[in-house]
XYZ file of C-alpha atoms in Angstrom:
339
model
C 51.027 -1.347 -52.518
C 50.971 -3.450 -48.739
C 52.841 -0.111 -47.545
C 49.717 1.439 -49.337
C 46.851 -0.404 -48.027
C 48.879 -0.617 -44.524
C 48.546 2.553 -43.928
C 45.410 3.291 -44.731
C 44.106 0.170 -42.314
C 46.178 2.275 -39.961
C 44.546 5.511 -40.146
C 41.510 3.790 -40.774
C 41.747 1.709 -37.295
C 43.087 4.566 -34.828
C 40.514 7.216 -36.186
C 37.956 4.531 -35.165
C 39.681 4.114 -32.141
C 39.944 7.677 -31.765
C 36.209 8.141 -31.913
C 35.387 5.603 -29.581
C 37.304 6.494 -26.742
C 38.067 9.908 -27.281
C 36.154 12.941 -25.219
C 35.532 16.112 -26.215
C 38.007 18.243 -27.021
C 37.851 20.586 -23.992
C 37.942 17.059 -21.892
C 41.092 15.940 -23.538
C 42.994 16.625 -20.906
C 43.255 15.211 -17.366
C 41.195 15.911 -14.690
C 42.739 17.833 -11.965
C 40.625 16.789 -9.488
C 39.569 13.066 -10.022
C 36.829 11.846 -7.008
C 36.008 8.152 -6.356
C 32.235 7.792 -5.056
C 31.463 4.209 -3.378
C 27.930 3.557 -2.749
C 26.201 0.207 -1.573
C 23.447 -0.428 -4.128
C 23.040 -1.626 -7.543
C 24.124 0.635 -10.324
C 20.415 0.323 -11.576
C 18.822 1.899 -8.235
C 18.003 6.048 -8.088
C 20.783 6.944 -6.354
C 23.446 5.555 -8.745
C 21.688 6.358 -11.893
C 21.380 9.991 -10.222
C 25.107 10.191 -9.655
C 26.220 8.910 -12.610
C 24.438 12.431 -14.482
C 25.529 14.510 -11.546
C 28.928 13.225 -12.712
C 28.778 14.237 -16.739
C 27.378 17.625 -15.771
C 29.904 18.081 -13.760
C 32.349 17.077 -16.110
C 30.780 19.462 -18.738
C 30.625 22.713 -16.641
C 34.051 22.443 -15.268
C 35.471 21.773 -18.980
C 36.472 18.446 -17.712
C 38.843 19.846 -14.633
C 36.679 17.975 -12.154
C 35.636 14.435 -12.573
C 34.015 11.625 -10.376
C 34.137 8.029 -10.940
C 31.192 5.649 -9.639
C 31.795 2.367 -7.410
C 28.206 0.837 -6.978
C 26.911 -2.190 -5.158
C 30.200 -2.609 -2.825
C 32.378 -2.625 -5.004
C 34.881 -0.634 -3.174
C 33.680 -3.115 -0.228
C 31.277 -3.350 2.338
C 30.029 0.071 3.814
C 32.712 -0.185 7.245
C 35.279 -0.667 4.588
C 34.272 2.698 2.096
C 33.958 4.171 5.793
C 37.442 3.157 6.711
C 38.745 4.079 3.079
C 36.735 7.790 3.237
C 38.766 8.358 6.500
C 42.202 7.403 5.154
C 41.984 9.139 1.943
C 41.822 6.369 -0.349
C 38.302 7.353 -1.574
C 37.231 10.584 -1.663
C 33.179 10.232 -1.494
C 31.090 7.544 0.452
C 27.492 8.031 0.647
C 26.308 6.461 3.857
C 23.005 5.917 5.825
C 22.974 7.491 8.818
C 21.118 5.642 11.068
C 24.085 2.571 10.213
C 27.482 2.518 10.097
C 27.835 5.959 9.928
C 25.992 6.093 13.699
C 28.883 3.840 14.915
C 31.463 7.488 14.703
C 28.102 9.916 15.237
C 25.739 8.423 16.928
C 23.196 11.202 16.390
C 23.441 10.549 13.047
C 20.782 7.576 13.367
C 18.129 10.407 14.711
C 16.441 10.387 12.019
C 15.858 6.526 11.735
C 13.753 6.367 15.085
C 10.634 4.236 14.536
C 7.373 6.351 13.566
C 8.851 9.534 13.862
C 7.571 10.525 10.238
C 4.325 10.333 8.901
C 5.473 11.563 5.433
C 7.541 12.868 2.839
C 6.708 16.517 3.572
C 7.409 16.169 7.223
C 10.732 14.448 6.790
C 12.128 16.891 3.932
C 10.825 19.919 6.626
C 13.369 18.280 9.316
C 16.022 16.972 6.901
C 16.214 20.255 5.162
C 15.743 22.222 7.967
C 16.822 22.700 11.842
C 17.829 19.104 12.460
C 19.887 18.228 9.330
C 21.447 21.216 9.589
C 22.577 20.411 13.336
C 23.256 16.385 12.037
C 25.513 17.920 9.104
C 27.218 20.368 11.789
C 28.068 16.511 13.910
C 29.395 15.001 11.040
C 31.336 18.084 10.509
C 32.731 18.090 13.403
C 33.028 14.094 12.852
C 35.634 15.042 10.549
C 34.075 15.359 7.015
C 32.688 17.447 4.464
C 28.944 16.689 4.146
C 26.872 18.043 1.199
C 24.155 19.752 2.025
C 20.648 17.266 0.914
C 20.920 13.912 2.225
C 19.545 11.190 -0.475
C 16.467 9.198 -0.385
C 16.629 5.421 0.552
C 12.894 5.465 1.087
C 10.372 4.463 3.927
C 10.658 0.884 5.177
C 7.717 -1.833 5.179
C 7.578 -5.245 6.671
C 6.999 -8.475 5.045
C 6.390 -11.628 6.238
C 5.100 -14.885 4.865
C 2.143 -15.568 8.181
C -0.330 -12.623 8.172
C -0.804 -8.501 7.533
C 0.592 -6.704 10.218
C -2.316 -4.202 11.164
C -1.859 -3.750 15.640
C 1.639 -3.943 17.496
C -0.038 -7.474 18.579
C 0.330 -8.852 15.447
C 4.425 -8.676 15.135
C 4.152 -10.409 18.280
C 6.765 -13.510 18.811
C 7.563 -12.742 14.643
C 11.140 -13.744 13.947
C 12.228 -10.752 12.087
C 15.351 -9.525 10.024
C 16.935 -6.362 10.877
C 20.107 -5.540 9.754
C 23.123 -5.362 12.380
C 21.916 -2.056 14.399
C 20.992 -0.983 17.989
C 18.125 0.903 16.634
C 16.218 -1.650 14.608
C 16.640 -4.114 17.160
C 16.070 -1.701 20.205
C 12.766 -0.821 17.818
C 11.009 -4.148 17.523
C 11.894 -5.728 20.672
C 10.245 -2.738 21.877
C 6.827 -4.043 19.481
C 7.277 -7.572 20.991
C 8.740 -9.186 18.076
C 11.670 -11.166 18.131
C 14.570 -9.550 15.756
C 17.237 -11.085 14.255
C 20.496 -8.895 12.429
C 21.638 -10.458 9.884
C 23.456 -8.804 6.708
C 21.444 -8.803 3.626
C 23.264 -11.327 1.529
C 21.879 -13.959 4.126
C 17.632 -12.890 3.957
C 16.694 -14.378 0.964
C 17.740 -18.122 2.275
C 16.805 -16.762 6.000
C 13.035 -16.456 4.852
C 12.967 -19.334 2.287
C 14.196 -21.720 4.995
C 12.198 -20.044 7.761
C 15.270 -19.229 10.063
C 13.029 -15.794 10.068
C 9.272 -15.525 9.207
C 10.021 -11.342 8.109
C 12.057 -8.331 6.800
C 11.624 -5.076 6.313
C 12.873 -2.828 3.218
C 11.478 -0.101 1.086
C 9.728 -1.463 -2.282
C 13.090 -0.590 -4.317
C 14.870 -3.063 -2.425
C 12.090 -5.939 -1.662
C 11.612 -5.693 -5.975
C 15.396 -6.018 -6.596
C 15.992 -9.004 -4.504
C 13.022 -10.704 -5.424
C 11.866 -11.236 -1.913
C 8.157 -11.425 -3.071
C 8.856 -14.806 -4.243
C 9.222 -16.247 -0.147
C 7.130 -13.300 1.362
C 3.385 -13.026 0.868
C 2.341 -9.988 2.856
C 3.652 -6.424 2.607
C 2.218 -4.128 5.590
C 2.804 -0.194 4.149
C 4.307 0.581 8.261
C 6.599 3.031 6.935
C 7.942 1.888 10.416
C 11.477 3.900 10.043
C 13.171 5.931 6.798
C 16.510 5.645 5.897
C 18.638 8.287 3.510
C 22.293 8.367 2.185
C 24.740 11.488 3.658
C 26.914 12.358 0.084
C 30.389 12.346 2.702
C 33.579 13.754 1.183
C 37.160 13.645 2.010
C 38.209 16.742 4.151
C 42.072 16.918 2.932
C 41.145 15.875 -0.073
C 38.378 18.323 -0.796
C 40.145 21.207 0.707
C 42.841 20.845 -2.502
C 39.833 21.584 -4.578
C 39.517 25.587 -5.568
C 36.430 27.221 -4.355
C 35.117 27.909 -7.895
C 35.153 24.047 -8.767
C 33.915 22.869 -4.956
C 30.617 25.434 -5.339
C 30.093 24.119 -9.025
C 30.380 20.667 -7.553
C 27.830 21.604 -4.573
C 25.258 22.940 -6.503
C 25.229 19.928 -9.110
C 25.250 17.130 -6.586
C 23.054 19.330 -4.445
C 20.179 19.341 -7.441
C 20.970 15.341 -8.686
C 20.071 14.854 -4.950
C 16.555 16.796 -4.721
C 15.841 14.719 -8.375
C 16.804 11.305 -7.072
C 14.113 12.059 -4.174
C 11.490 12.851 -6.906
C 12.348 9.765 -8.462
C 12.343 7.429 -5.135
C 8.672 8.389 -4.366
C 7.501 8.013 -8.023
C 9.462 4.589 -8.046
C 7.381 3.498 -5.052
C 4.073 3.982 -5.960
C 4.920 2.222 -9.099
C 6.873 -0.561 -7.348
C 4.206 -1.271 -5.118
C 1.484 -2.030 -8.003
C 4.215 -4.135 -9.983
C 4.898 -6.607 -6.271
C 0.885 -6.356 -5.980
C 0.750 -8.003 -9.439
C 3.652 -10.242 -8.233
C 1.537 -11.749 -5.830
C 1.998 -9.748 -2.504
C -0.661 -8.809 -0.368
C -0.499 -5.006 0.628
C -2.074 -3.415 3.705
C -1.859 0.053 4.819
C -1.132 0.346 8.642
C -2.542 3.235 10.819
C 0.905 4.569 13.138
C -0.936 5.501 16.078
C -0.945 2.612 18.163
C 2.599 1.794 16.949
C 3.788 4.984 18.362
C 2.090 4.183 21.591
C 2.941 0.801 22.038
C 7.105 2.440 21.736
C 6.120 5.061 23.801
C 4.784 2.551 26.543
C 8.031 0.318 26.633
C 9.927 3.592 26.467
C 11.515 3.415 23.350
C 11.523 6.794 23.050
C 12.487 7.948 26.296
C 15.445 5.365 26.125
C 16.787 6.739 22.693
C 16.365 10.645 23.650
C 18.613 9.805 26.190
C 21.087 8.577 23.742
C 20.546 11.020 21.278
C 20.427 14.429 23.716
C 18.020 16.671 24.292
C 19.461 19.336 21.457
C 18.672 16.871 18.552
C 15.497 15.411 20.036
C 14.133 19.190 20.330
C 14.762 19.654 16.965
C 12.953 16.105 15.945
C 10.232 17.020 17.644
C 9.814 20.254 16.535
C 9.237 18.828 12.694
C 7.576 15.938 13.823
C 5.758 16.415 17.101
C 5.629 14.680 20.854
C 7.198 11.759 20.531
C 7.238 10.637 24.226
């Protein structure tokens, strides 16, 4: 009788098992190509909730020979250490911004962060699609890695502060800012007359509770998650600089993929990419009413004399000459004079 009842608790307790854990049966085998992806936001934001589909339709159509696994919010460490870790070969996809870290190995990279250069979503996809990503994805290229073809959406930037709206270059005047640690945001509002400060992200919340800075800037996404609408009472819509993720892979370790799988793999990430952009702009709008409700103060802001003000302490001219004239040409031919 125990013998019995034994082994029915047995059968009974691995077929439960079974269930929960198991895969399909087309999956029950190991991958055999498995992919790390480290990203450096939350697993709730777009991007990671985008990847993490990309990554079960791409374990359905390849009949589970292909499979990535997700590393949100640093886990895999701060962005120079995913960098370090995508160049070694001990992860095989890091999606970085361009105009950051990944600027520090192709500087041109960060074209596409320069302040005021887009007035809109139409105008950056018609330059990020087009000419100029396609000669940014031929530098990283020749950089050393695969790139996929879309870059993701991080969003366009705003500034808050806890004094005033920000309407005229005059009135960042003097404002101690946050930037994070970057030539180009700090090259960008020392150009506006405001005094920035980089600091990594972990530190703003105390930085603008305490006062040690009086702003930030972020897109709504961000400024929601970390709550900084709780020290900040102003949000000026400058859509001052955007920001996007390059999807970078592995070069030896993509190569061992066969072309069937890689063009499967393209097309899926490819298409989770163009979605996660549809998703960014809805999230926005939305976010913007929900911080409005929250108690900021919103203000659109009219680029014009932003663009002159930069173009009269020669931003521009300073960071075409970094840049080059090939990429600049191509900025300017989505975007229009810039100086």
């Amino acid at each position: 009788m125990t013998m019995s009842v034994s082994r029915r608790r047995f059968a009974t307790l691995t077929g439960a098992a079974a269930i929960s854990a198991a895969l399909p049966l087309r999956y029950a085998h190991a991958a055999e190509h498995t992919f790390k992806i480290g990203t450096n936001v939350p697993a709730s934001h777009p991007l990671n909730v985008h990847l993490n589909k990309a990554a079960e339709q791409v374990k359905a159509e390849t009949n589970g020979r292909f499979e990535f696994q997700l590393f949100p919010n640093n886990q895999l460490g701060a962005d120079s250490d995913m960098l370090s870790q995508l160049r070694s070969g001990a992860l095989e996809c890091f999606l970085n911004s361009g105009v950051n870290v990944l600027s520090t190995i192709i500087p041109a990279a960060a074209i596409s962060g320069v302040g005021f250069a887009f007035r809109d979503y139409p105008a950056l996809w018609s330059a990020m699609d087009g000419k100029l990503g396609e000669h940014l994805r031929g530098q990283i290229t020749r950089g050393g890695f695969v790139v996929m073809d879309k870059i993701w959406d991080n969003g366009f930037r705003m500034v808050t502060n806890s004094a005033k709206p920000i309407v005229r270059p005059d009135d960042l005047k003097n404002m101690k800012i946050r930037v994070p640690v970057s030539a180009l945001w700090l090259s960008l509002f020392k150009s506006l007359g405001a005094s920035p400060t980089g600091l990594n992200f972990a530190e703003v919340y105390s930085a603008l509770q305490t006062k040690v800075v009086d702003g930030q800037e972020n897109p709504p996404a961000i400024i929601s998650a970390a709550k900084l609408y709780e020290v900040q009472k102003y949000c000026s819509v400058t859509n001052h600089m955007w920001d996007g993720w390059w999807f970078l892979i592995n070069r030896r370790a993509w190569g061992q993929v066969p072309a069937d799988l890689q063009a499967t793999v393209t097309r899926i990430v490819n298409e989770a990419c163009v979605a996660e952009r549809e998703e960014v702009a809805r999230q926005n709008t939305a976010l913007q009413k929900e911080l409005a409700a929250a108690g900021m103060i919103f203000n659109d802001v009219d680029p014009a004399p932003f663009r002159e003000a930069l173009s009269k302490a020669g931003f521009y001219k300073e960071w075409r000459g970094k840049f080059g004239e090939e990429p600049w040409r191509l900025l300017e031919e989505a975007v229009g004079t810039l100086a």
